[in-house]
Amino acid sequence: MPVSTSVTTTVAVWAGGLRRAVRDSVSGLPREFWWLWTSTLVNRLGAFVATFMALYLTLDRGYSASYAGLVASLHGLGGVVSALGAGVLTDRLGRRPTILIAQVSTAASVALLGFMRDPVAIAAVAFLVGMASNASRPAVQAMIADIVRPEDRVKAFSLNYWAINLGFAVSAAGAGFVAQYSYLAGFLGEAVLTLACAVVVFLKVPESRPEGTGPAGTAGEGGVPGPAAGGSAGAGAGLGTVLRDGRFMSVVGLSFVVALIFQQGYVGLPVAMGADGFDSADYGTAIAVNGALIVILQIPVTRFIQHRDPRRLLIVSSVLAGYGFGLTAFAGSLGVYALTVVVWTLAEIVNAPTQTGLVVRLSPLHGRGRYQGMYTMSWSAAALIAPLMSGFVIDRFGANWLWGACAALGTAAGLGYWLLVRGLSDPEGGGGPENDAGVVAAPPKTRGGADGAPAIMAGNPDL
């Protein structure tokens, strides 16, 4: 066989295998999910405020770095405050209305922020932006859990996470050019894109909240007991019930620890690199590895892990995250810094969709919004505390102690997950939640669907 023919055959086989891998990675998901995914991607394409707020305040408005830090903290505090409220709205009002309210409010507050000049007004509106922009997360996560089959949820959460990072990567590059022209144009551009997300959700995404209420103590998925409270499942999954759910709150605590570790890539790492003599461009190069790897590897890695034991994945990813940052203590060149980013990014790729899937398994059907809200709050709280943690440790003890603390926290989180999930059943063991007698019940139905799929909202006949 001629060499050219052999090479052509090899390329064709490789291309065919790649097409099959891509098809397997995105197949089996409902059309409603892809509209929600599109909305997420468009939303992150407009992420101007989160990326350029500090530069806007210091370079364009002339405020101090301390004031910029205060505004960033208020923005994060808004996310913490809204997480629980948005979770309650998700269960009571519905997933779709909560997303629409959050996106319209985000668009309005971001546009308003661009016109603020008084420092107190800027800080107040930044707090509102933080509240509004974070409010859609519990609803989006609950909706994905509603409309996607249990065996496909890790894939779905991973694809959603991939859209967030892809949109953010493109936004960071494009918004930089916009900022050179006009910061106000960036604020207004984000407002317009966020409104476009709301239009997509309004026209294409039906409500998915389960209809009616079930018996008290509705089980979670995979045989994991849900909260046992009086009244209906919807009423039984109040915030008090969530707080009394010891196993779930343990997951929230562990996710907070893991989030503290990952946040150091954005608060501790640049400070440590600066102390070692590296400039902002060097840090940008190192952290760009994180976004690039997520965009490139998220889908193939998810295909590899989606049917593997989530318990082991959480343990391994937590330890890998801790020691990935721990290796930073030995970094003395840009290449080694980039290598440490590779290690903890691999942990992030595995941990994010797996942990979100565990939260769904532990959530009762009619309390998914509140449970997702509490889980979202753990990450928002970590974003608030991580800068304080890194600053205190670096100032008092040095950066190497921070990286050692990350390794210790990762080890503790891995041990915590090992202790926590020993009693969990196989999430793909089949069937729906177990009832009190231990019998696997049929999966609960949602509106209008004989097969448990969400019904089509009136006004969206094309779905």
Tab-separated table of C-alpha atoms in Angstrom:
chain	number	residue	atom	x	y	z
A	1	MET	CA	0.000	0.000	0.000
A	2	PRO	CA	1.433	3.414	-0.928
A	3	VAL	CA	2.465	5.635	1.969
A	4	SER	CA	0.015	8.365	0.946
A	5	THR	CA	-2.874	5.895	0.967
A	6	SER	CA	-1.858	4.589	4.400
A	7	VAL	CA	-1.683	8.103	5.833
A	8	THR	CA	-5.058	8.984	4.313
A	9	THR	CA	-6.613	5.858	5.820
A	10	THR	CA	-5.113	6.598	9.239
A	11	VAL	CA	-6.401	10.179	9.182
A	12	ALA	CA	-9.855	8.998	8.117
A	13	VAL	CA	-9.989	6.456	10.947
A	14	TRP	CA	-8.810	9.057	13.457
A	15	ALA	CA	-11.344	11.615	12.203
A	16	GLY	CA	-14.126	9.029	12.369
A	17	GLY	CA	-13.185	8.140	15.932
A	18	LEU	CA	-13.135	11.815	16.878
A	19	ARG	CA	-16.590	12.355	15.374
A	20	ARG	CA	-17.957	9.374	17.305
A	21	ALA	CA	-16.378	10.646	20.538
A	22	VAL	CA	-17.906	14.094	20.074
A	23	ARG	CA	-21.285	12.594	19.192
A	24	ASP	CA	-21.219	10.336	22.268
A	25	SER	CA	-20.244	13.309	24.454
A	26	VAL	CA	-23.242	15.413	23.450
A	27	SER	CA	-25.868	12.782	22.600
A	28	GLY	CA	-28.873	11.872	24.722
A	29	LEU	CA	-29.527	15.355	26.079
A	30	PRO	CA	-32.932	17.011	25.537
A	31	ARG	CA	-33.379	20.027	23.322
A	32	GLU	CA	-34.398	22.157	26.314
A	33	PHE	CA	-30.956	21.555	27.815
A	34	TRP	CA	-29.224	22.862	24.705
A	35	TRP	CA	-31.272	26.069	24.780
A	36	LEU	CA	-30.332	26.486	28.434
A	37	TRP	CA	-26.710	25.736	27.506
A	38	THR	CA	-26.872	28.402	24.777
A	39	SER	CA	-28.201	30.911	27.295
A	40	THR	CA	-25.308	30.099	29.655
A	41	LEU	CA	-22.738	30.509	26.875
A	42	VAL	CA	-24.158	33.857	25.757
A	43	ASN	CA	-24.296	35.023	29.371
A	44	ARG	CA	-20.619	34.261	29.939
A	45	LEU	CA	-19.651	35.892	26.644
A	46	GLY	CA	-20.798	39.139	28.235
A	47	ALA	CA	-18.915	38.726	31.518
A	48	PHE	CA	-17.380	42.209	31.503
A	49	VAL	CA	-17.984	43.357	35.078
A	50	ALA	CA	-16.394	40.353	36.782
A	51	THR	CA	-13.293	40.622	34.589
A	52	PHE	CA	-12.623	44.357	34.408
A	53	MET	CA	-14.242	45.876	37.503
A	54	ALA	CA	-10.921	46.418	39.313
A	55	LEU	CA	-9.265	47.961	36.245
A	56	TYR	CA	-12.298	50.159	35.617
A	57	LEU	CA	-12.269	51.541	39.145
A	58	THR	CA	-8.508	52.097	39.400
A	59	LEU	CA	-7.540	53.102	35.859
A	60	ASP	CA	-10.673	54.718	34.447
A	61	ARG	CA	-12.248	56.188	37.585
A	62	GLY	CA	-9.015	56.804	39.537
A	63	TYR	CA	-10.020	55.096	42.792
A	64	SER	CA	-7.555	53.326	45.073
A	65	ALA	CA	-6.840	49.613	45.071
A	66	SER	CA	-8.378	49.373	48.544
A	67	TYR	CA	-11.641	50.836	47.291
A	68	ALA	CA	-11.608	48.461	44.317
A	69	GLY	CA	-11.129	45.564	46.743
A	70	LEU	CA	-14.056	46.783	48.846
A	71	VAL	CA	-16.314	46.924	45.790
A	72	ALA	CA	-15.214	43.432	44.732
A	73	SER	CA	-16.026	42.163	48.226
A	74	LEU	CA	-19.473	43.775	48.133
A	75	HIS	CA	-20.072	42.191	44.720
A	76	GLY	CA	-19.196	38.803	46.224
A	77	LEU	CA	-21.312	39.460	49.308
A	78	GLY	CA	-24.278	40.096	47.034
A	79	GLY	CA	-23.791	36.613	45.612
A	80	VAL	CA	-23.757	35.073	49.078
A	81	VAL	CA	-26.945	36.887	50.074
A	82	SER	CA	-28.835	35.986	46.899
A	83	ALA	CA	-27.927	32.298	46.792
A	84	LEU	CA	-30.413	31.187	49.438
A	85	GLY	CA	-33.167	33.575	48.338
A	86	ALA	CA	-32.823	32.426	44.744
A	87	GLY	CA	-33.014	28.814	45.893
A	88	VAL	CA	-36.296	29.475	47.656
A	89	LEU	CA	-37.689	31.280	44.591
A	90	THR	CA	-36.597	28.384	42.393
A	91	ASP	CA	-38.769	25.973	44.384
A	92	ARG	CA	-41.708	28.279	45.061
A	93	LEU	CA	-41.965	30.434	41.958
A	94	GLY	CA	-40.331	28.077	39.474
A	95	ARG	CA	-37.035	27.623	37.656
A	96	ARG	CA	-37.919	29.625	34.546
A	97	PRO	CA	-39.362	32.715	36.324
A	98	THR	CA	-36.355	32.821	38.677
A	99	ILE	CA	-33.911	32.728	35.758
A	100	LEU	CA	-35.832	35.462	33.946
A	101	ILE	CA	-36.008	37.710	37.020
A	102	ALA	CA	-32.291	37.206	37.675
A	103	GLN	CA	-31.230	37.921	34.097
A	104	VAL	CA	-33.410	40.990	33.628
A	105	SER	CA	-32.238	42.337	37.005
A	106	THR	CA	-28.618	41.665	36.063
A	107	ALA	CA	-28.998	43.516	32.766
A	108	ALA	CA	-30.603	46.531	34.457
A	109	SER	CA	-28.097	46.744	37.329
A	110	VAL	CA	-25.034	46.267	35.071
A	111	ALA	CA	-26.221	49.051	32.748
A	112	LEU	CA	-26.889	51.285	35.763
A	113	LEU	CA	-23.408	50.569	37.153
A	114	GLY	CA	-21.825	51.960	34.004
A	115	PHE	CA	-23.397	55.376	34.687
A	116	MET	CA	-22.585	55.586	38.407
A	117	ARG	CA	-19.980	58.150	39.471
A	118	ASP	CA	-20.401	58.542	43.228
A	119	PRO	CA	-18.259	55.985	45.145
A	120	VAL	CA	-21.090	55.063	47.516
A	121	ALA	CA	-23.474	54.586	44.587
A	122	ILE	CA	-20.925	52.447	42.739
A	123	ALA	CA	-20.472	50.209	45.782
A	124	ALA	CA	-24.231	49.872	46.316
A	125	VAL	CA	-24.959	49.018	42.684
A	126	ALA	CA	-22.032	46.550	42.589
A	127	PHE	CA	-23.688	44.757	45.508
A	128	LEU	CA	-26.936	44.608	43.516
A	129	VAL	CA	-25.076	43.284	40.466
A	130	GLY	CA	-23.565	40.543	42.626
A	131	MET	CA	-26.996	39.594	43.934
A	132	ALA	CA	-28.659	39.544	40.524
A	133	SER	CA	-25.891	37.792	38.591
A	134	ASN	CA	-25.627	34.969	41.118
A	135	ALA	CA	-29.370	34.428	41.488
A	136	SER	CA	-29.819	32.338	38.348
A	137	ARG	CA	-27.336	29.608	39.327
A	138	PRO	CA	-29.558	27.545	41.673
A	139	ALA	CA	-32.389	27.693	39.123
A	140	VAL	CA	-30.180	26.636	36.214
A	141	GLN	CA	-28.715	23.734	38.168
A	142	ALA	CA	-32.134	22.614	39.389
A	143	MET	CA	-33.533	22.807	35.857
A	144	ILE	CA	-30.698	20.669	34.483
A	145	ALA	CA	-31.430	18.094	37.186
A	146	ASP	CA	-35.128	18.182	36.237
A	147	ILE	CA	-34.797	17.716	32.485
A	148	VAL	CA	-31.756	15.444	32.152
A	149	ARG	CA	-31.785	11.717	32.887
A	150	PRO	CA	-29.795	10.724	36.007
A	151	GLU	CA	-27.234	8.775	33.974
A	152	ASP	CA	-26.547	11.850	31.800
A	153	ARG	CA	-26.328	14.490	34.513
A	154	VAL	CA	-22.555	14.446	34.966
A	155	LYS	CA	-22.281	14.945	31.205
A	156	ALA	CA	-24.823	17.780	31.282
A	157	PHE	CA	-23.242	19.605	34.228
A	158	SER	CA	-19.846	19.203	32.605
A	159	LEU	CA	-21.066	20.677	29.315
A	160	ASN	CA	-22.629	23.585	31.189
A	161	TYR	CA	-19.359	24.162	33.050
A	162	TRP	CA	-17.518	24.009	29.719
A	163	ALA	CA	-19.846	26.672	28.284
A	164	ILE	CA	-19.132	28.927	31.276
A	165	ASN	CA	-15.384	28.671	30.780
A	166	LEU	CA	-15.494	28.910	26.989
A	167	GLY	CA	-17.652	32.027	27.184
A	168	PHE	CA	-15.446	33.550	29.866
A	169	ALA	CA	-12.270	32.891	27.859
A	170	VAL	CA	-13.683	34.541	24.751
A	171	SER	CA	-15.134	37.376	26.817
A	172	ALA	CA	-11.825	38.122	28.554
A	173	ALA	CA	-10.084	38.551	25.213
A	174	GLY	CA	-12.848	40.496	23.476
A	175	ALA	CA	-13.706	42.680	26.445
A	176	GLY	CA	-10.100	43.811	26.667
A	177	PHE	CA	-10.407	45.475	23.275
A	178	VAL	CA	-13.783	46.950	24.220
A	179	ALA	CA	-12.287	48.412	27.415
A	180	GLN	CA	-9.611	50.194	25.389
A	181	TYR	CA	-12.404	51.990	23.543
A	182	SER	CA	-14.936	52.539	26.316
A	183	TYR	CA	-15.660	50.897	29.653
A	184	LEU	CA	-19.254	52.083	29.373
A	185	ALA	CA	-19.580	50.149	26.123
A	186	GLY	CA	-18.485	47.047	28.025
A	187	PHE	CA	-21.150	47.527	30.700
A	188	LEU	CA	-23.863	48.132	28.114
A	189	GLY	CA	-22.643	45.189	26.032
A	190	GLU	CA	-22.972	42.855	29.009
A	191	ALA	CA	-26.464	44.207	29.690
A	192	VAL	CA	-27.539	43.540	26.088
A	193	LEU	CA	-26.122	39.994	26.056
A	194	THR	CA	-27.776	39.216	29.408
A	195	LEU	CA	-31.109	40.408	28.031
A	196	ALA	CA	-30.510	38.136	25.022
A	197	CYS	CA	-30.162	35.235	27.483
A	198	ALA	CA	-33.502	36.145	29.017
A	199	VAL	CA	-35.107	36.181	25.575
A	200	VAL	CA	-33.721	32.697	24.821
A	201	VAL	CA	-35.065	31.348	28.107
A	202	PHE	CA	-38.439	33.050	27.632
A	203	LEU	CA	-38.943	31.722	24.097
A	204	LYS	CA	-37.276	28.330	24.190
A	205	VAL	CA	-36.980	26.942	27.718
A	206	PRO	CA	-40.118	25.515	29.385
A	207	GLU	CA	-40.723	25.354	33.115
A	208	SER	CA	-39.433	22.096	34.585
A	209	ARG	CA	-40.463	22.308	38.238
A	210	PRO	CA	-42.159	19.032	39.266
A	211	GLU	CA	-45.919	19.408	39.539
A	212	GLY	CA	-47.714	18.911	42.811
A	213	THR	CA	-46.261	17.727	46.079
A	214	GLY	CA	-45.287	14.329	47.347
A	215	PRO	CA	-45.308	12.726	50.776
A	216	ALA	CA	-43.161	14.018	53.566
A	217	GLY	CA	-39.649	12.729	53.624
A	218	THR	CA	-39.378	12.347	49.845
A	219	ALA	CA	-36.191	10.480	49.104
A	220	GLY	CA	-33.343	11.917	47.175
A	221	GLU	CA	-31.976	10.088	44.165
A	222	GLY	CA	-29.921	6.956	44.115
A	223	GLY	CA	-31.463	5.672	47.337
A	224	VAL	CA	-30.183	8.597	49.401
A	225	PRO	CA	-32.775	9.583	52.000
A	226	GLY	CA	-34.251	13.031	51.590
A	227	PRO	CA	-35.232	15.258	54.477
A	228	ALA	CA	-37.935	13.902	56.705
A	229	ALA	CA	-40.194	16.768	57.552
A	230	GLY	CA	-43.854	17.247	58.057
A	231	GLY	CA	-46.136	18.403	55.315
A	232	SER	CA	-45.528	18.101	51.637
A	233	ALA	CA	-42.215	17.542	50.038
A	234	GLY	CA	-42.227	21.044	48.759
A	235	ALA	CA	-43.016	22.504	52.150
A	236	GLY	CA	-40.814	19.966	53.950
A	237	ALA	CA	-37.694	21.112	52.125
A	238	GLY	CA	-37.553	24.531	53.754
A	239	LEU	CA	-34.271	26.173	54.655
A	240	GLY	CA	-34.512	24.776	58.170
A	241	THR	CA	-34.803	21.282	56.736
A	242	VAL	CA	-31.784	21.897	54.510
A	243	LEU	CA	-29.735	23.042	57.503
A	244	ARG	CA	-30.789	19.970	59.496
A	245	ASP	CA	-29.801	17.626	56.675
A	246	GLY	CA	-26.462	16.593	58.157
A	247	ARG	CA	-25.138	14.646	55.195
A	248	PHE	CA	-25.939	17.407	52.709
A	249	MET	CA	-24.511	20.142	54.930
A	250	SER	CA	-21.355	18.059	55.171
A	251	VAL	CA	-21.158	18.176	51.376
A	252	VAL	CA	-21.651	21.952	51.535
A	253	GLY	CA	-18.821	22.211	54.051
A	254	LEU	CA	-16.519	20.069	51.920
A	255	SER	CA	-17.374	22.051	48.789
A	256	PHE	CA	-16.479	25.212	50.717
A	257	VAL	CA	-13.072	23.745	51.581
A	258	VAL	CA	-12.449	22.693	47.967
A	259	ALA	CA	-13.591	26.113	46.727
A	260	LEU	CA	-11.138	27.819	49.113
A	261	ILE	CA	-8.372	25.836	47.434
A	262	PHE	CA	-9.418	26.638	43.867
A	263	GLN	CA	-9.879	30.342	44.680
A	264	GLN	CA	-6.168	30.602	45.437
A	265	GLY	CA	-5.526	30.466	41.707
A	266	TYR	CA	-7.024	33.950	41.485
A	267	VAL	CA	-6.064	35.512	44.825
A	268	GLY	CA	-2.998	33.759	46.249
A	269	LEU	CA	-1.200	32.811	43.042
A	270	PRO	CA	-0.844	36.330	41.558
A	271	VAL	CA	0.422	37.694	44.885
A	272	ALA	CA	2.963	34.884	45.234
A	273	MET	CA	4.150	35.271	41.637
A	274	GLY	CA	4.513	39.007	42.130
A	275	ALA	CA	6.618	38.436	45.237
A	276	ASP	CA	8.854	36.133	43.164
A	277	GLY	CA	9.473	38.893	40.628
A	278	PHE	CA	6.954	37.911	37.943
A	279	ASP	CA	4.744	40.563	36.354
A	280	SER	CA	1.052	40.593	35.467
A	281	ALA	CA	1.734	39.270	31.966
A	282	ASP	CA	3.499	36.236	33.449
A	283	TYR	CA	0.542	35.572	35.734
A	284	GLY	CA	-1.828	35.990	32.787
A	285	THR	CA	0.148	33.403	30.845
A	286	ALA	CA	0.089	30.928	33.736
A	287	ILE	CA	-3.606	31.316	34.525
A	288	ALA	CA	-4.512	31.152	30.834
A	289	VAL	CA	-3.445	27.508	31.011
A	290	ASN	CA	-6.436	26.925	33.294
A	291	GLY	CA	-9.013	28.244	30.831
A	292	ALA	CA	-7.366	26.610	27.828
A	293	LEU	CA	-7.250	23.172	29.466
A	294	ILE	CA	-10.872	23.366	30.556
A	295	VAL	CA	-11.988	24.282	27.046
A	296	ILE	CA	-9.867	21.527	25.469
A	297	LEU	CA	-10.221	18.709	28.008
A	298	GLN	CA	-13.593	19.151	29.741
A	299	ILE	CA	-15.593	17.158	27.182
A	300	PRO	CA	-13.146	14.237	26.658
A	301	VAL	CA	-12.423	13.952	30.391
A	302	THR	CA	-16.151	13.925	31.151
A	303	ARG	CA	-16.628	11.138	28.613
A	304	PHE	CA	-13.968	9.199	30.501
A	305	ILE	CA	-15.371	9.770	34.013
A	306	GLN	CA	-19.145	9.937	33.529
A	307	HIS	CA	-19.764	6.259	34.332
A	308	ARG	CA	-17.075	5.931	36.994
A	309	ASP	CA	-17.599	5.892	40.735
A	310	PRO	CA	-18.243	9.532	41.792
A	311	ARG	CA	-17.048	8.755	45.294
A	312	ARG	CA	-13.517	7.990	44.119
A	313	LEU	CA	-13.575	10.934	41.722
A	314	LEU	CA	-14.369	13.383	44.530
A	315	ILE	CA	-11.673	11.954	46.788
A	316	VAL	CA	-9.004	11.955	44.079
A	317	SER	CA	-9.903	15.412	42.721
A	318	SER	CA	-9.860	16.993	46.197
A	319	VAL	CA	-6.425	15.576	47.000
A	320	LEU	CA	-5.136	16.456	43.524
A	321	ALA	CA	-6.350	20.046	43.936
A	322	GLY	CA	-4.630	20.397	47.302
A	323	TYR	CA	-1.319	19.001	46.163
A	324	GLY	CA	-1.519	20.810	42.826
A	325	PHE	CA	-1.412	24.069	44.755
A	326	GLY	CA	1.038	22.559	47.228
A	327	LEU	CA	3.518	22.074	44.383
A	328	THR	CA	3.535	25.860	43.900
A	329	ALA	CA	5.870	26.072	46.897
A	330	PHE	CA	8.567	24.563	44.647
A	331	ALA	CA	7.901	26.812	41.627
A	332	GLY	CA	10.759	29.077	40.610
A	333	SER	CA	10.083	29.595	36.930
A	334	LEU	CA	7.085	30.438	34.767
A	335	GLY	CA	7.103	26.927	33.312
A	336	VAL	CA	6.835	25.294	36.744
A	337	TYR	CA	4.058	27.688	37.745
A	338	ALA	CA	2.199	26.703	34.575
A	339	LEU	CA	2.760	23.020	35.394
A	340	THR	CA	1.141	23.440	38.823
A	341	VAL	CA	-1.833	25.091	37.111
A	342	VAL	CA	-2.133	22.005	34.876
A	343	VAL	CA	-2.329	19.747	37.949
A	344	TRP	CA	-5.071	21.619	39.808
A	345	THR	CA	-6.987	22.346	36.612
A	346	LEU	CA	-7.311	18.593	36.003
A	347	ALA	CA	-8.741	18.349	39.530
A	348	GLU	CA	-11.181	21.162	38.741
A	349	ILE	CA	-12.347	19.476	35.522
A	350	VAL	CA	-13.205	16.302	37.432
A	351	ASN	CA	-14.514	17.869	40.637
A	352	ALA	CA	-16.971	20.473	39.330
A	353	PRO	CA	-19.524	18.267	37.485
A	354	THR	CA	-19.094	15.332	39.887
A	355	GLN	CA	-19.769	17.428	42.987
A	356	THR	CA	-22.802	19.093	41.401
A	357	GLY	CA	-24.149	15.638	40.546
A	358	LEU	CA	-23.745	14.560	44.179
A	359	VAL	CA	-25.710	17.619	45.315
A	360	VAL	CA	-28.563	16.577	43.006
A	361	ARG	CA	-28.540	13.045	44.425
A	362	LEU	CA	-28.829	14.394	47.958
A	363	SER	CA	-31.612	16.857	47.094
A	364	PRO	CA	-35.305	15.974	47.438
A	365	LEU	CA	-37.272	16.414	44.243
A	366	HIS	CA	-39.314	19.388	45.482
A	367	GLY	CA	-36.392	21.058	47.270
A	368	ARG	CA	-33.774	21.169	44.545
A	369	GLY	CA	-33.747	24.939	44.380
A	370	ARG	CA	-33.054	25.428	48.080
A	371	TYR	CA	-30.412	22.712	48.095
A	372	GLN	CA	-28.697	24.140	45.013
A	373	GLY	CA	-28.901	27.600	46.591
A	374	MET	CA	-27.092	26.386	49.699
A	375	TYR	CA	-24.467	24.679	47.553
A	376	THR	CA	-23.997	27.844	45.474
A	377	MET	CA	-23.585	29.849	48.662
A	378	SER	CA	-20.633	27.678	49.705
A	379	TRP	CA	-18.712	28.794	46.620
A	380	SER	CA	-19.751	32.425	47.012
A	381	ALA	CA	-18.624	32.376	50.645
A	382	ALA	CA	-15.290	30.868	49.618
A	383	ALA	CA	-14.828	33.687	47.093
A	384	LEU	CA	-15.267	36.149	49.982
A	385	ILE	CA	-12.999	34.403	52.481
A	386	ALA	CA	-10.203	33.189	50.192
A	387	PRO	CA	-8.660	36.686	49.705
A	388	LEU	CA	-8.621	37.236	53.472
A	389	MET	CA	-7.103	33.801	54.028
A	390	SER	CA	-4.364	34.202	51.439
A	391	GLY	CA	-3.500	37.742	52.508
A	392	PHE	CA	-3.234	36.822	56.178
A	393	VAL	CA	-1.122	33.703	55.615
A	394	ILE	CA	1.222	35.317	53.083
A	395	ASP	CA	1.745	38.448	55.190
A	396	ARG	CA	2.285	36.571	58.453
A	397	PHE	CA	4.033	33.372	57.386
A	398	GLY	CA	4.917	33.544	53.687
A	399	ALA	CA	3.486	32.040	50.495
A	400	ASN	CA	4.934	28.570	51.099
A	401	TRP	CA	2.737	28.231	54.172
A	402	LEU	CA	-0.293	29.037	52.032
A	403	TRP	CA	0.561	26.270	49.582
A	404	GLY	CA	1.170	23.875	52.461
A	405	ALA	CA	-2.243	24.815	53.872
A	406	CYS	CA	-3.819	24.055	50.469
A	407	ALA	CA	-2.241	20.580	50.499
A	408	ALA	CA	-3.553	20.004	54.015
A	409	LEU	CA	-7.044	21.230	53.102
A	410	GLY	CA	-7.114	18.992	50.017
A	411	THR	CA	-6.135	15.984	52.104
A	412	ALA	CA	-8.794	16.823	54.699
A	413	ALA	CA	-11.448	17.233	51.994
A	414	GLY	CA	-10.508	13.910	50.413
A	415	LEU	CA	-10.776	12.200	53.793
A	416	GLY	CA	-14.087	13.954	54.409
A	417	TYR	CA	-15.538	12.709	51.136
A	418	TRP	CA	-14.307	9.192	51.893
A	419	LEU	CA	-16.093	9.203	55.253
A	420	LEU	CA	-19.213	10.880	53.872
A	421	VAL	CA	-19.977	8.780	50.819
A	422	ARG	CA	-19.225	5.311	52.164
A	423	GLY	CA	-22.958	4.715	52.665
A	424	LEU	CA	-24.129	6.029	49.298
A	425	SER	CA	-25.522	3.532	46.831
A	426	ASP	CA	-24.505	3.327	43.193
A	427	PRO	CA	-26.092	6.340	41.464
A	428	GLU	CA	-26.634	4.289	38.352
A	429	GLY	CA	-28.013	1.284	40.104
A	430	GLY	CA	-31.279	1.789	38.300
A	431	GLY	CA	-34.753	2.995	39.111
A	432	GLY	CA	-35.831	5.943	41.111
A	433	PRO	CA	-35.583	6.822	44.775
A	434	GLU	CA	-36.196	4.214	47.415
A	435	ASN	CA	-39.258	4.516	49.586
A	436	ASP	CA	-39.337	3.844	53.305
A	437	ALA	CA	-39.543	0.119	52.723
A	438	GLY	CA	-36.432	0.135	50.613
A	439	VAL	CA	-38.341	-0.561	47.404
A	440	VAL	CA	-37.161	1.338	44.366
A	441	ALA	CA	-40.026	3.485	43.151
A	442	ALA	CA	-40.671	4.694	39.646
A	443	PRO	CA	-39.094	8.040	38.804
A	444	PRO	CA	-41.462	10.902	39.642
A	445	LYS	CA	-43.283	12.487	36.742
A	446	THR	CA	-43.239	16.147	35.930
A	447	ARG	CA	-45.750	18.246	34.111
A	448	GLY	CA	-47.569	16.570	31.316
A	449	GLY	CA	-44.919	13.979	30.461
A	450	ALA	CA	-45.930	10.359	30.536
A	451	ASP	CA	-42.251	9.430	30.590
A	452	GLY	CA	-41.318	11.917	33.264
A	453	ALA	CA	-40.019	14.514	30.825
A	454	PRO	CA	-41.061	18.100	31.404
A	455	ALA	CA	-44.099	19.154	29.480
A	456	ILE	CA	-44.058	21.967	26.985
A	457	MET	CA	-45.180	25.327	28.232
A	458	ALA	CA	-48.075	26.969	26.491
A	459	GLY	CA	-46.641	29.683	24.327
A	460	ASN	CA	-43.671	27.501	23.283
A	461	PRO	CA	-45.396	25.194	20.764
A	462	ASP	CA	-42.221	24.708	18.785
A	463	LEU	CA	-40.550	22.760	21.587
